[in-house]
């Protein structure tokens, strides 16, 4: 798959939570494609963020695609809640699922897109058998749990490998990259094969988020 323009997905985690609606409006006016919602449970990752209640509040005030990233153990227990909250796509972690195929089918049974994320230490090859069933793979370029971390360069090789695998097995599958994405590394991420860039700090802490989004969206492979 070759997206005509790079998709940008601001991570709400880096927004000003005292002004959630205006943060969403900033993303929407900047032409962001997805609103990335980072859900953390304090078990799969060391941090706790928010749950379906906040995702529902976010979904109620935007037309952007609600991209829910579940960094939680046993995600099957909460998938329906996040669908009801308004998620259009739900990504679970390969490392958090004992029966990944079942979980992916379960997500799809609600008519939403299914994604799988892999941590920096998880090889791309662990996704080979499930790749034809996926709408999205989210390559973590930091260890999940916190915004504002430094990009781990080995993610680039993994994106490249995943890109060549999907060309063989599932060309319409989207490759997204999450963690430490900046304007400095965005081009190499896109050149490696990424279609969608998640940007927390780089978007919400930018002097001009709309200009940042425009420059990232203009990147092509
Ligand atoms: C990390 C989250 C990311 C993070 C991105 O656990 O999944 O989505 O918030 O934030 P930045 O762009 O600041 O790394
Ligand atoms: Zn995320």
JSON list of C-alpha atoms and ligand atoms in Angstrom, two decimals:
[
{"chain": "A", "resi": 1, "resn": "UNK", "atom": "CA", "xyz": [0.00, 0.00, 0.00]},
{"chain": "A", "resi": 2, "resn": "UNK", "atom": "CA", "xyz": [1.24, 3.48, -0.82]},
{"chain": "A", "resi": 3, "resn": "UNK", "atom": "CA", "xyz": [-0.69, 6.18, 0.97]},
{"chain": "A", "resi": 4, "resn": "UNK", "atom": "CA", "xyz": [-0.95, 9.32, -1.17]},
{"chain": "A", "resi": 5, "resn": "UNK", "atom": "CA", "xyz": [-0.01, 11.45, 1.79]},
{"chain": "A", "resi": 6, "resn": "UNK", "atom": "CA", "xyz": [1.33, 10.46, 5.17]},
{"chain": "A", "resi": 7, "resn": "UNK", "atom": "CA", "xyz": [-1.35, 10.13, 7.83]},
{"chain": "A", "resi": 8, "resn": "UNK", "atom": "CA", "xyz": [-0.79, 12.05, 11.04]},
{"chain": "A", "resi": 9, "resn": "UNK", "atom": "CA", "xyz": [-2.20, 10.93, 14.36]},
{"chain": "A", "resi": 10, "resn": "UNK", "atom": "CA", "xyz": [-1.65, 13.26, 17.30]},
{"chain": "A", "resi": 11, "resn": "UNK", "atom": "CA", "xyz": [-1.54, 11.40, 20.63]},
{"chain": "A", "resi": 12, "resn": "UNK", "atom": "CA", "xyz": [-3.95, 12.97, 23.07]},
{"chain": "A", "resi": 13, "resn": "UNK", "atom": "CA", "xyz": [-1.62, 11.89, 25.89]},
{"chain": "A", "resi": 14, "resn": "UNK", "atom": "CA", "xyz": [0.53, 14.97, 25.25]},
{"chain": "A", "resi": 15, "resn": "UNK", "atom": "CA", "xyz": [-2.42, 17.38, 25.11]},
{"chain": "A", "resi": 16, "resn": "UNK", "atom": "CA", "xyz": [-3.51, 19.79, 27.84]},
{"chain": "A", "resi": 17, "resn": "UNK", "atom": "CA", "xyz": [-6.12, 17.73, 29.72]},
{"chain": "A", "resi": 18, "resn": "UNK", "atom": "CA", "xyz": [-7.56, 20.84, 31.34]},
{"chain": "A", "resi": 19, "resn": "UNK", "atom": "CA", "xyz": [-8.53, 21.88, 27.82]},
{"chain": "A", "resi": 20, "resn": "UNK", "atom": "CA", "xyz": [-9.39, 18.62, 26.12]},
{"chain": "A", "resi": 21, "resn": "UNK", "atom": "CA", "xyz": [-11.94, 20.03, 23.68]},
{"chain": "A", "resi": 22, "resn": "UNK", "atom": "CA", "xyz": [-9.63, 22.79, 22.47]},
{"chain": "A", "resi": 23, "resn": "UNK", "atom": "CA", "xyz": [-6.73, 20.33, 22.12]},
{"chain": "A", "resi": 24, "resn": "UNK", "atom": "CA", "xyz": [-8.92, 18.17, 19.89]},
{"chain": "A", "resi": 25, "resn": "UNK", "atom": "CA", "xyz": [-9.92, 21.23, 17.91]},
{"chain": "A", "resi": 26, "resn": "UNK", "atom": "CA", "xyz": [-6.24, 22.09, 17.37]},
{"chain": "A", "resi": 27, "resn": "UNK", "atom": "CA", "xyz": [-5.69, 18.60, 15.94]},
{"chain": "A", "resi": 28, "resn": "UNK", "atom": "CA", "xyz": [-8.79, 18.77, 13.79]},
{"chain": "A", "resi": 29, "resn": "UNK", "atom": "CA", "xyz": [-7.94, 22.22, 12.39]},
{"chain": "A", "resi": 30, "resn": "UNK", "atom": "CA", "xyz": [-4.40, 20.99, 11.69]},
{"chain": "A", "resi": 31, "resn": "UNK", "atom": "CA", "xyz": [-5.90, 18.38, 9.37]},
{"chain": "A", "resi": 32, "resn": "UNK", "atom": "CA", "xyz": [-4.95, 15.43, 11.58]},
{"chain": "A", "resi": 33, "resn": "UNK", "atom": "CA", "xyz": [-6.27, 12.12, 10.28]},
{"chain": "A", "resi": 34, "resn": "UNK", "atom": "CA", "xyz": [-6.63, 10.10, 13.46]},
{"chain": "A", "resi": 35, "resn": "UNK", "atom": "CA", "xyz": [-6.92, 10.97, 17.13]},
{"chain": "A", "resi": 36, "resn": "UNK", "atom": "CA", "xyz": [-4.59, 8.50, 18.87]},
{"chain": "A", "resi": 37, "resn": "UNK", "atom": "CA", "xyz": [-5.85, 7.50, 22.33]},
{"chain": "A", "resi": 38, "resn": "UNK", "atom": "CA", "xyz": [-3.24, 5.85, 24.56]},
{"chain": "A", "resi": 39, "resn": "UNK", "atom": "CA", "xyz": [-4.87, 3.59, 27.13]},
{"chain": "A", "resi": 40, "resn": "UNK", "atom": "CA", "xyz": [-2.53, 2.36, 29.90]},
{"chain": "A", "resi": 41, "resn": "UNK", "atom": "CA", "xyz": [-3.43, 0.06, 32.77]},
{"chain": "A", "resi": 42, "resn": "UNK", "atom": "CA", "xyz": [-0.48, 0.15, 35.19]},
{"chain": "A", "resi": 43, "resn": "UNK", "atom": "CA", "xyz": [0.03, -3.58, 34.58]},
{"chain": "A", "resi": 44, "resn": "UNK", "atom": "CA", "xyz": [1.07, -4.16, 30.97]},
{"chain": "A", "resi": 45, "resn": "UNK", "atom": "CA", "xyz": [2.87, -0.81, 31.13]},
{"chain": "A", "resi": 46, "resn": "UNK", "atom": "CA", "xyz": [4.08, 1.03, 34.26]},
{"chain": "A", "resi": 47, "resn": "UNK", "atom": "CA", "xyz": [1.80, 4.03, 33.76]},
{"chain": "A", "resi": 48, "resn": "UNK", "atom": "CA", "xyz": [-1.97, 4.57, 34.05]},
{"chain": "A", "resi": 49, "resn": "UNK", "atom": "CA", "xyz": [-3.69, 6.95, 31.64]},
{"chain": "A", "resi": 50, "resn": "UNK", "atom": "CA", "xyz": [-7.44, 6.79, 30.98]},
{"chain": "A", "resi": 51, "resn": "UNK", "atom": "CA", "xyz": [-10.24, 4.45, 29.96]},
{"chain": "A", "resi": 52, "resn": "UNK", "atom": "CA", "xyz": [-13.38, 4.29, 27.81]},
{"chain": "A", "resi": 53, "resn": "UNK", "atom": "CA", "xyz": [-15.01, 7.24, 29.56]},
{"chain": "A", "resi": 54, "resn": "UNK", "atom": "CA", "xyz": [-12.38, 9.66, 28.25]},
{"chain": "A", "resi": 55, "resn": "UNK", "atom": "CA", "xyz": [-12.29, 8.01, 24.81]},
{"chain": "A", "resi": 56, "resn": "UNK", "atom": "CA", "xyz": [-16.04, 8.57, 24.61]},
{"chain": "A", "resi": 57, "resn": "UNK", "atom": "CA", "xyz": [-15.62, 12.23, 25.55]},
{"chain": "A", "resi": 58, "resn": "UNK", "atom": "CA", "xyz": [-12.97, 12.63, 22.84]},
{"chain": "A", "resi": 59, "resn": "UNK", "atom": "CA", "xyz": [-15.09, 10.83, 20.23]},
{"chain": "A", "resi": 60, "resn": "UNK", "atom": "CA", "xyz": [-18.09, 13.01, 21.04]},
{"chain": "A", "resi": 61, "resn": "UNK", "atom": "CA", "xyz": [-16.34, 16.18, 19.93]},
{"chain": "A", "resi": 62, "resn": "UNK", "atom": "CA", "xyz": [-14.55, 15.16, 16.72]},
{"chain": "A", "resi": 63, "resn": "UNK", "atom": "CA", "xyz": [-15.07, 13.58, 13.32]},
{"chain": "A", "resi": 64, "resn": "UNK", "atom": "CA", "xyz": [-11.48, 12.30, 13.20]},
{"chain": "A", "resi": 65, "resn": "UNK", "atom": "CA", "xyz": [-10.86, 8.58, 13.22]},
{"chain": "A", "resi": 66, "resn": "UNK", "atom": "CA", "xyz": [-10.62, 7.42, 16.84]},
{"chain": "A", "resi": 67, "resn": "UNK", "atom": "CA", "xyz": [-7.50, 5.27, 16.97]},
{"chain": "A", "resi": 68, "resn": "UNK", "atom": "CA", "xyz": [-7.39, 3.46, 20.29]},
{"chain": "A", "resi": 69, "resn": "UNK", "atom": "CA", "xyz": [-4.06, 1.99, 21.41]},
{"chain": "A", "resi": 70, "resn": "UNK", "atom": "CA", "xyz": [-4.64, -0.48, 24.22]},
{"chain": "A", "resi": 71, "resn": "UNK", "atom": "CA", "xyz": [-1.52, -0.90, 26.33]},
{"chain": "A", "resi": 72, "resn": "UNK", "atom": "CA", "xyz": [-3.37, -3.17, 28.70]},
{"chain": "A", "resi": 73, "resn": "UNK", "atom": "CA", "xyz": [-3.20, -6.79, 29.86]},
{"chain": "A", "resi": 74, "resn": "UNK", "atom": "CA", "xyz": [-6.06, -9.09, 28.78]},
{"chain": "A", "resi": 75, "resn": "UNK", "atom": "CA", "xyz": [-7.50, -6.55, 26.33]},
{"chain": "A", "resi": 76, "resn": "UNK", "atom": "CA", "xyz": [-10.44, -8.82, 25.35]},
{"chain": "A", "resi": 77, "resn": "UNK", "atom": "CA", "xyz": [-12.11, -7.82, 28.63]},
{"chain": "A", "resi": 78, "resn": "UNK", "atom": "CA", "xyz": [-12.43, -4.21, 27.51]},
{"chain": "A", "resi": 79, "resn": "UNK", "atom": "CA", "xyz": [-12.66, -4.26, 23.71]},
{"chain": "A", "resi": 80, "resn": "UNK", "atom": "CA", "xyz": [-16.44, -3.93, 23.62]},
{"chain": "A", "resi": 81, "resn": "UNK", "atom": "CA", "xyz": [-16.29, -0.96, 25.99]},
{"chain": "A", "resi": 82, "resn": "UNK", "atom": "CA", "xyz": [-13.85, 0.83, 23.69]},
{"chain": "A", "resi": 83, "resn": "UNK", "atom": "CA", "xyz": [-16.01, 0.07, 20.65]},
{"chain": "A", "resi": 84, "resn": "UNK", "atom": "CA", "xyz": [-19.03, 1.54, 22.45]},
{"chain": "A", "resi": 85, "resn": "UNK", "atom": "CA", "xyz": [-16.92, 4.56, 23.39]},
{"chain": "A", "resi": 86, "resn": "UNK", "atom": "CA", "xyz": [-16.56, 5.35, 19.68]},
{"chain": "A", "resi": 87, "resn": "UNK", "atom": "CA", "xyz": [-13.26, 3.75, 18.58]},
{"chain": "A", "resi": 88, "resn": "UNK", "atom": "CA", "xyz": [-12.97, 3.20, 14.83]},
{"chain": "A", "resi": 89, "resn": "UNK", "atom": "CA", "xyz": [-9.83, 1.14, 15.14]},
{"chain": "A", "resi": 90, "resn": "UNK", "atom": "CA", "xyz": [-8.46, -0.77, 18.10]},
{"chain": "A", "resi": 91, "resn": "UNK", "atom": "CA", "xyz": [-4.85, -1.86, 18.48]},
{"chain": "A", "resi": 92, "resn": "UNK", "atom": "CA", "xyz": [-3.76, -4.45, 21.00]},
{"chain": "A", "resi": 93, "resn": "UNK", "atom": "CA", "xyz": [-0.25, -5.57, 21.88]},
{"chain": "A", "resi": 94, "resn": "UNK", "atom": "CA", "xyz": [1.11, -8.83, 20.56]},
{"chain": "A", "resi": 95, "resn": "UNK", "atom": "CA", "xyz": [2.84, -9.26, 23.94]},
{"chain": "A", "resi": 96, "resn": "UNK", "atom": "CA", "xyz": [-0.45, -8.90, 25.86]},
{"chain": "A", "resi": 97, "resn": "UNK", "atom": "CA", "xyz": [-2.45, -11.52, 23.94]},
{"chain": "A", "resi": 98, "resn": "UNK", "atom": "CA", "xyz": [-2.21, -15.28, 24.50]},
{"chain": "A", "resi": 99, "resn": "UNK", "atom": "CA", "xyz": [-4.68, -15.90, 21.66]},
{"chain": "A", "resi": 100, "resn": "UNK", "atom": "CA", "xyz": [-3.95, -13.08, 19.27]},
{"chain": "A", "resi": 101, "resn": "UNK", "atom": "CA", "xyz": [-5.97, -14.51, 16.38]},
{"chain": "A", "resi": 102, "resn": "UNK", "atom": "CA", "xyz": [-9.06, -14.76, 18.58]},
{"chain": "A", "resi": 103, "resn": "UNK", "atom": "CA", "xyz": [-8.57, -11.20, 19.84]},
{"chain": "A", "resi": 104, "resn": "UNK", "atom": "CA", "xyz": [-8.19, -9.83, 16.30]},
{"chain": "A", "resi": 105, "resn": "UNK", "atom": "CA", "xyz": [-11.35, -11.62, 15.15]},
{"chain": "A", "resi": 106, "resn": "UNK", "atom": "CA", "xyz": [-13.15, -10.35, 18.25]},
{"chain": "A", "resi": 107, "resn": "UNK", "atom": "CA", "xyz": [-12.23, -6.73, 17.42]},
{"chain": "A", "resi": 108, "resn": "UNK", "atom": "CA", "xyz": [-13.36, -7.20, 13.82]},
{"chain": "A", "resi": 109, "resn": "UNK", "atom": "CA", "xyz": [-16.65, -8.77, 14.90]},
{"chain": "A", "resi": 110, "resn": "UNK", "atom": "CA", "xyz": [-17.74, -5.28, 16.05]},
{"chain": "A", "resi": 111, "resn": "UNK", "atom": "CA", "xyz": [-17.09, -3.84, 12.59]},
{"chain": "A", "resi": 112, "resn": "UNK", "atom": "CA", "xyz": [-14.05, -1.82, 13.64]},
{"chain": "A", "resi": 113, "resn": "UNK", "atom": "CA", "xyz": [-10.51, -2.10, 12.32]},
{"chain": "A", "resi": 114, "resn": "UNK", "atom": "CA", "xyz": [-8.04, -4.35, 14.12]},
{"chain": "A", "resi": 115, "resn": "UNK", "atom": "CA", "xyz": [-4.43, -3.46, 14.78]},
{"chain": "A", "resi": 116, "resn": "UNK", "atom": "CA", "xyz": [-1.56, -5.18, 16.53]},
{"chain": "A", "resi": 117, "resn": "UNK", "atom": "CA", "xyz": [1.40, -3.39, 18.10]},
{"chain": "A", "resi": 118, "resn": "UNK", "atom": "CA", "xyz": [4.87, -4.75, 18.76]},
{"chain": "A", "resi": 119, "resn": "UNK", "atom": "CA", "xyz": [7.29, -3.49, 21.40]},
{"chain": "A", "resi": 120, "resn": "UNK", "atom": "CA", "xyz": [10.87, -2.57, 20.47]},
{"chain": "A", "resi": 121, "resn": "UNK", "atom": "CA", "xyz": [12.16, -6.02, 21.53]},
{"chain": "A", "resi": 122, "resn": "UNK", "atom": "CA", "xyz": [9.49, -7.99, 19.66]},
{"chain": "A", "resi": 123, "resn": "UNK", "atom": "CA", "xyz": [10.54, -9.19, 16.19]},
{"chain": "A", "resi": 124, "resn": "UNK", "atom": "CA", "xyz": [8.36, -8.48, 13.16]},
{"chain": "A", "resi": 125, "resn": "UNK", "atom": "CA", "xyz": [8.40, -12.22, 12.39]},
{"chain": "A", "resi": 126, "resn": "UNK", "atom": "CA", "xyz": [6.02, -12.83, 15.34]},
{"chain": "A", "resi": 127, "resn": "UNK", "atom": "CA", "xyz": [3.28, -11.25, 13.17]},
{"chain": "A", "resi": 128, "resn": "UNK", "atom": "CA", "xyz": [3.76, -13.41, 10.09]},
{"chain": "A", "resi": 129, "resn": "UNK", "atom": "CA", "xyz": [0.83, -15.77, 10.70]},
{"chain": "A", "resi": 130, "resn": "UNK", "atom": "CA", "xyz": [-1.62, -13.02, 11.67]},
{"chain": "A", "resi": 131, "resn": "UNK", "atom": "CA", "xyz": [-0.62, -10.42, 9.05]},
{"chain": "A", "resi": 132, "resn": "UNK", "atom": "CA", "xyz": [-3.32, -11.32, 6.49]},
{"chain": "A", "resi": 133, "resn": "UNK", "atom": "CA", "xyz": [-5.98, -10.66, 9.16]},
{"chain": "A", "resi": 134, "resn": "UNK", "atom": "CA", "xyz": [-4.78, -7.21, 10.18]},
{"chain": "A", "resi": 135, "resn": "UNK", "atom": "CA", "xyz": [-5.89, -3.73, 9.16]},
{"chain": "A", "resi": 136, "resn": "UNK", "atom": "CA", "xyz": [-2.98, -2.10, 10.95]},
{"chain": "A", "resi": 137, "resn": "UNK", "atom": "CA", "xyz": [0.37, -2.79, 12.56]},
{"chain": "A", "resi": 138, "resn": "UNK", "atom": "CA", "xyz": [1.70, -0.28, 15.08]},
{"chain": "A", "resi": 139, "resn": "UNK", "atom": "CA", "xyz": [5.47, -0.43, 15.40]},
{"chain": "A", "resi": 140, "resn": "UNK", "atom": "CA", "xyz": [6.56, 0.91, 18.78]},
{"chain": "A", "resi": 141, "resn": "UNK", "atom": "CA", "xyz": [9.66, 3.05, 18.48]},
{"chain": "A", "resi": 142, "resn": "UNK", "atom": "CA", "xyz": [9.82, 3.57, 22.27]},
{"chain": "A", "resi": 143, "resn": "UNK", "atom": "CA", "xyz": [8.98, 1.24, 25.13]},
{"chain": "A", "resi": 144, "resn": "UNK", "atom": "CA", "xyz": [5.30, 1.93, 25.73]},
{"chain": "A", "resi": 145, "resn": "UNK", "atom": "CA", "xyz": [4.16, 3.73, 28.87]},
{"chain": "A", "resi": 146, "resn": "UNK", "atom": "CA", "xyz": [5.14, 7.36, 28.51]},
{"chain": "A", "resi": 147, "resn": "UNK", "atom": "CA", "xyz": [5.08, 10.18, 26.01]},
{"chain": "A", "resi": 148, "resn": "UNK", "atom": "CA", "xyz": [8.18, 12.26, 25.34]},
{"chain": "A", "resi": 149, "resn": "UNK", "atom": "CA", "xyz": [10.72, 9.44, 25.00]},
{"chain": "A", "resi": 150, "resn": "UNK", "atom": "CA", "xyz": [13.55, 9.18, 22.48]},
{"chain": "A", "resi": 151, "resn": "UNK", "atom": "CA", "xyz": [13.02, 7.31, 19.20]},
{"chain": "A", "resi": 152, "resn": "UNK", "atom": "CA", "xyz": [14.75, 3.90, 19.11]},
{"chain": "A", "resi": 153, "resn": "UNK", "atom": "CA", "xyz": [16.49, 3.71, 15.70]},
{"chain": "A", "resi": 154, "resn": "UNK", "atom": "CA", "xyz": [16.13, -0.08, 15.29]},
{"chain": "A", "resi": 155, "resn": "UNK", "atom": "CA", "xyz": [12.45, 0.59, 14.55]},
{"chain": "A", "resi": 156, "resn": "UNK", "atom": "CA", "xyz": [13.46, 1.68, 11.04]},
{"chain": "A", "resi": 157, "resn": "UNK", "atom": "CA", "xyz": [14.68, -1.80, 10.05]},
{"chain": "A", "resi": 158, "resn": "UNK", "atom": "CA", "xyz": [11.51, -3.32, 11.48]},
{"chain": "A", "resi": 159, "resn": "UNK", "atom": "CA", "xyz": [9.30, -0.97, 9.44]},
{"chain": "A", "resi": 160, "resn": "UNK", "atom": "CA", "xyz": [11.25, -1.87, 6.31]},
{"chain": "A", "resi": 161, "resn": "UNK", "atom": "CA", "xyz": [10.86, -5.59, 7.01]},
{"chain": "A", "resi": 162, "resn": "UNK", "atom": "CA", "xyz": [7.15, -5.21, 7.73]},
{"chain": "A", "resi": 163, "resn": "UNK", "atom": "CA", "xyz": [6.67, -3.20, 4.55]},
{"chain": "A", "resi": 164, "resn": "UNK", "atom": "CA", "xyz": [8.13, -5.96, 2.42]},
{"chain": "A", "resi": 165, "resn": "UNK", "atom": "CA", "xyz": [6.04, -8.60, 4.26]},
{"chain": "A", "resi": 166, "resn": "UNK", "atom": "CA", "xyz": [2.79, -6.73, 3.71]},
{"chain": "A", "resi": 167, "resn": "UNK", "atom": "CA", "xyz": [3.56, -6.30, 0.01]},
{"chain": "A", "resi": 168, "resn": "UNK", "atom": "CA", "xyz": [3.51, -10.10, -0.22]},
{"chain": "A", "resi": 169, "resn": "UNK", "atom": "CA", "xyz": [0.67, -10.85, 2.18]},
{"chain": "A", "resi": 170, "resn": "UNK", "atom": "CA", "xyz": [-1.63, -7.89, 2.77]},
{"chain": "A", "resi": 171, "resn": "UNK", "atom": "CA", "xyz": [-0.97, -4.78, 0.65]},
{"chain": "A", "resi": 172, "resn": "UNK", "atom": "CA", "xyz": [-3.85, -2.75, 2.11]},
{"chain": "A", "resi": 173, "resn": "UNK", "atom": "CA", "xyz": [-2.58, -3.12, 5.68]},
{"chain": "A", "resi": 174, "resn": "UNK", "atom": "CA", "xyz": [-1.48, 0.17, 7.24]},
{"chain": "A", "resi": 175, "resn": "UNK", "atom": "CA", "xyz": [1.86, 0.56, 9.00]},
{"chain": "A", "resi": 176, "resn": "UNK", "atom": "CA", "xyz": [1.85, 3.08, 11.86]},
{"chain": "A", "resi": 177, "resn": "UNK", "atom": "CA", "xyz": [4.80, 4.13, 14.00]},
{"chain": "A", "resi": 178, "resn": "UNK", "atom": "CA", "xyz": [4.51, 5.30, 17.59]},
{"chain": "A", "resi": 179, "resn": "UNK", "atom": "CA", "xyz": [6.99, 6.90, 19.96]},
{"chain": "A", "resi": 180, "resn": "UNK", "atom": "CA", "xyz": [9.55, 9.67, 19.69]},
{"chain": "A", "resi": 181, "resn": "UNK", "atom": "CA", "xyz": [8.51, 10.63, 16.17]},
{"chain": "A", "resi": 182, "resn": "UNK", "atom": "CA", "xyz": [9.81, 14.10, 15.31]},
{"chain": "A", "resi": 183, "resn": "UNK", "atom": "CA", "xyz": [10.13, 16.22, 12.20]},
{"chain": "A", "resi": 184, "resn": "UNK", "atom": "CA", "xyz": [13.80, 15.18, 12.15]},
{"chain": "A", "resi": 185, "resn": "UNK", "atom": "CA", "xyz": [13.16, 11.43, 11.90]},
{"chain": "A", "resi": 186, "resn": "UNK", "atom": "CA", "xyz": [9.78, 11.48, 10.13]},
{"chain": "A", "resi": 187, "resn": "UNK", "atom": "CA", "xyz": [11.19, 11.23, 6.60]},
{"chain": "A", "resi": 188, "resn": "UNK", "atom": "CA", "xyz": [13.26, 8.14, 7.38]},
{"chain": "A", "resi": 189, "resn": "UNK", "atom": "CA", "xyz": [10.25, 6.52, 9.03]},
{"chain": "A", "resi": 190, "resn": "UNK", "atom": "CA", "xyz": [8.10, 7.20, 5.96]},
{"chain": "A", "resi": 191, "resn": "UNK", "atom": "CA", "xyz": [10.84, 6.13, 3.53]},
{"chain": "A", "resi": 192, "resn": "UNK", "atom": "CA", "xyz": [11.10, 2.81, 5.37]},
{"chain": "A", "resi": 193, "resn": "UNK", "atom": "CA", "xyz": [7.41, 2.15, 4.67]},
{"chain": "A", "resi": 194, "resn": "UNK", "atom": "CA", "xyz": [5.27, 3.82, 7.33]},
{"chain": "A", "resi": 195, "resn": "UNK", "atom": "CA", "xyz": [1.86, 5.23, 6.32]},
{"chain": "A", "resi": 196, "resn": "UNK", "atom": "CA", "xyz": [0.83, 6.80, 9.61]},
{"chain": "A", "resi": 197, "resn": "UNK", "atom": "CA", "xyz": [2.89, 8.67, 12.19]},
{"chain": "A", "resi": 198, "resn": "UNK", "atom": "CA", "xyz": [1.74, 8.97, 15.78]},
{"chain": "A", "resi": 199, "resn": "UNK", "atom": "CA", "xyz": [3.02, 12.22, 17.26]},
{"chain": "A", "resi": 200, "resn": "UNK", "atom": "CA", "xyz": [2.43, 13.28, 20.85]},
{"chain": "A", "resi": 201, "resn": "UNK", "atom": "CA", "xyz": [5.13, 15.70, 21.91]},
{"chain": "A", "resi": 202, "resn": "UNK", "atom": "CA", "xyz": [6.10, 16.67, 18.34]},
{"chain": "A", "resi": 203, "resn": "UNK", "atom": "CA", "xyz": [2.53, 17.78, 17.65]},
{"chain": "A", "resi": 204, "resn": "UNK", "atom": "CA", "xyz": [1.07, 19.17, 20.88]},
{"chain": "A", "resi": 205, "resn": "UNK", "atom": "CA", "xyz": [4.25, 20.83, 22.13]},
{"chain": "A", "resi": 206, "resn": "UNK", "atom": "CA", "xyz": [5.10, 22.34, 18.73]},
{"chain": "A", "resi": 207, "resn": "UNK", "atom": "CA", "xyz": [5.10, 26.13, 18.41]},
{"chain": "A", "resi": 208, "resn": "UNK", "atom": "CA", "xyz": [2.75, 25.71, 15.43]},
{"chain": "A", "resi": 209, "resn": "UNK", "atom": "CA", "xyz": [1.06, 22.27, 15.46]},
{"chain": "A", "resi": 210, "resn": "UNK", "atom": "CA", "xyz": [-0.76, 22.90, 12.17]},
{"chain": "A", "resi": 211, "resn": "UNK", "atom": "CA", "xyz": [2.48, 23.72, 10.33]},
{"chain": "A", "resi": 212, "resn": "UNK", "atom": "CA", "xyz": [4.15, 20.63, 11.83]},
{"chain": "A", "resi": 213, "resn": "UNK", "atom": "CA", "xyz": [1.23, 18.46, 10.74]},
{"chain": "A", "resi": 214, "resn": "UNK", "atom": "CA", "xyz": [1.30, 19.94, 7.23]},
{"chain": "A", "resi": 215, "resn": "UNK", "atom": "CA", "xyz": [5.01, 19.22, 6.84]},
{"chain": "A", "resi": 216, "resn": "UNK", "atom": "CA", "xyz": [4.61, 15.62, 8.06]},
{"chain": "A", "resi": 217, "resn": "UNK", "atom": "CA", "xyz": [1.56, 15.03, 5.85]},
{"chain": "A", "resi": 218, "resn": "UNK", "atom": "CA", "xyz": [3.54, 16.23, 2.83]},
{"chain": "A", "resi": 219, "resn": "UNK", "atom": "CA", "xyz": [6.17, 13.49, 3.27]},
{"chain": "A", "resi": 220, "resn": "UNK", "atom": "CA", "xyz": [6.09, 10.72, 0.72]},
{"chain": "A", "resi": 221, "resn": "UNK", "atom": "CA", "xyz": [7.97, 7.49, 0.41]},
{"chain": "B", "resi": 1, "resn": "LIG", "atom": "C1", "xyz": [3.76, 5.58, 24.31]},
{"chain": "B", "resi": 1, "resn": "LIG", "atom": "C2", "xyz": [2.49, 5.94, 23.56]},
{"chain": "B", "resi": 1, "resn": "LIG", "atom": "C3", "xyz": [2.71, 6.95, 22.49]},
{"chain": "B", "resi": 1, "resn": "LIG", "atom": "C4", "xyz": [3.19, 8.28, 22.99]},
{"chain": "B", "resi": 1, "resn": "LIG", "atom": "C5", "xyz": [3.64, 9.12, 21.85]},
{"chain": "B", "resi": 1, "resn": "LIG", "atom": "O1", "xyz": [3.47, 4.63, 25.26]},
{"chain": "B", "resi": 1, "resn": "LIG", "atom": "O2", "xyz": [1.94, 4.79, 22.97]},
{"chain": "B", "resi": 1, "resn": "LIG", "atom": "O3", "xyz": [1.55, 7.09, 21.69]},
{"chain": "B", "resi": 1, "resn": "LIG", "atom": "O4", "xyz": [2.20, 8.96, 23.71]},
{"chain": "B", "resi": 1, "resn": "LIG", "atom": "O5", "xyz": [4.17, 10.29, 22.38]},
{"chain": "B", "resi": 1, "resn": "LIG", "atom": "P1", "xyz": [5.52, 10.92, 21.84]},
{"chain": "B", "resi": 1, "resn": "LIG", "atom": "O6", "xyz": [5.27, 11.29, 20.43]},
{"chain": "B", "resi": 1, "resn": "LIG", "atom": "O7", "xyz": [5.74, 12.06, 22.75]},
{"chain": "B", "resi": 1, "resn": "LIG", "atom": "O8", "xyz": [6.58, 9.84, 21.96]},
{"chain": "B", "resi": 2, "resn": "LIG", "atom": "ZN1", "xyz": [0.34, 5.06, 21.39]}
]
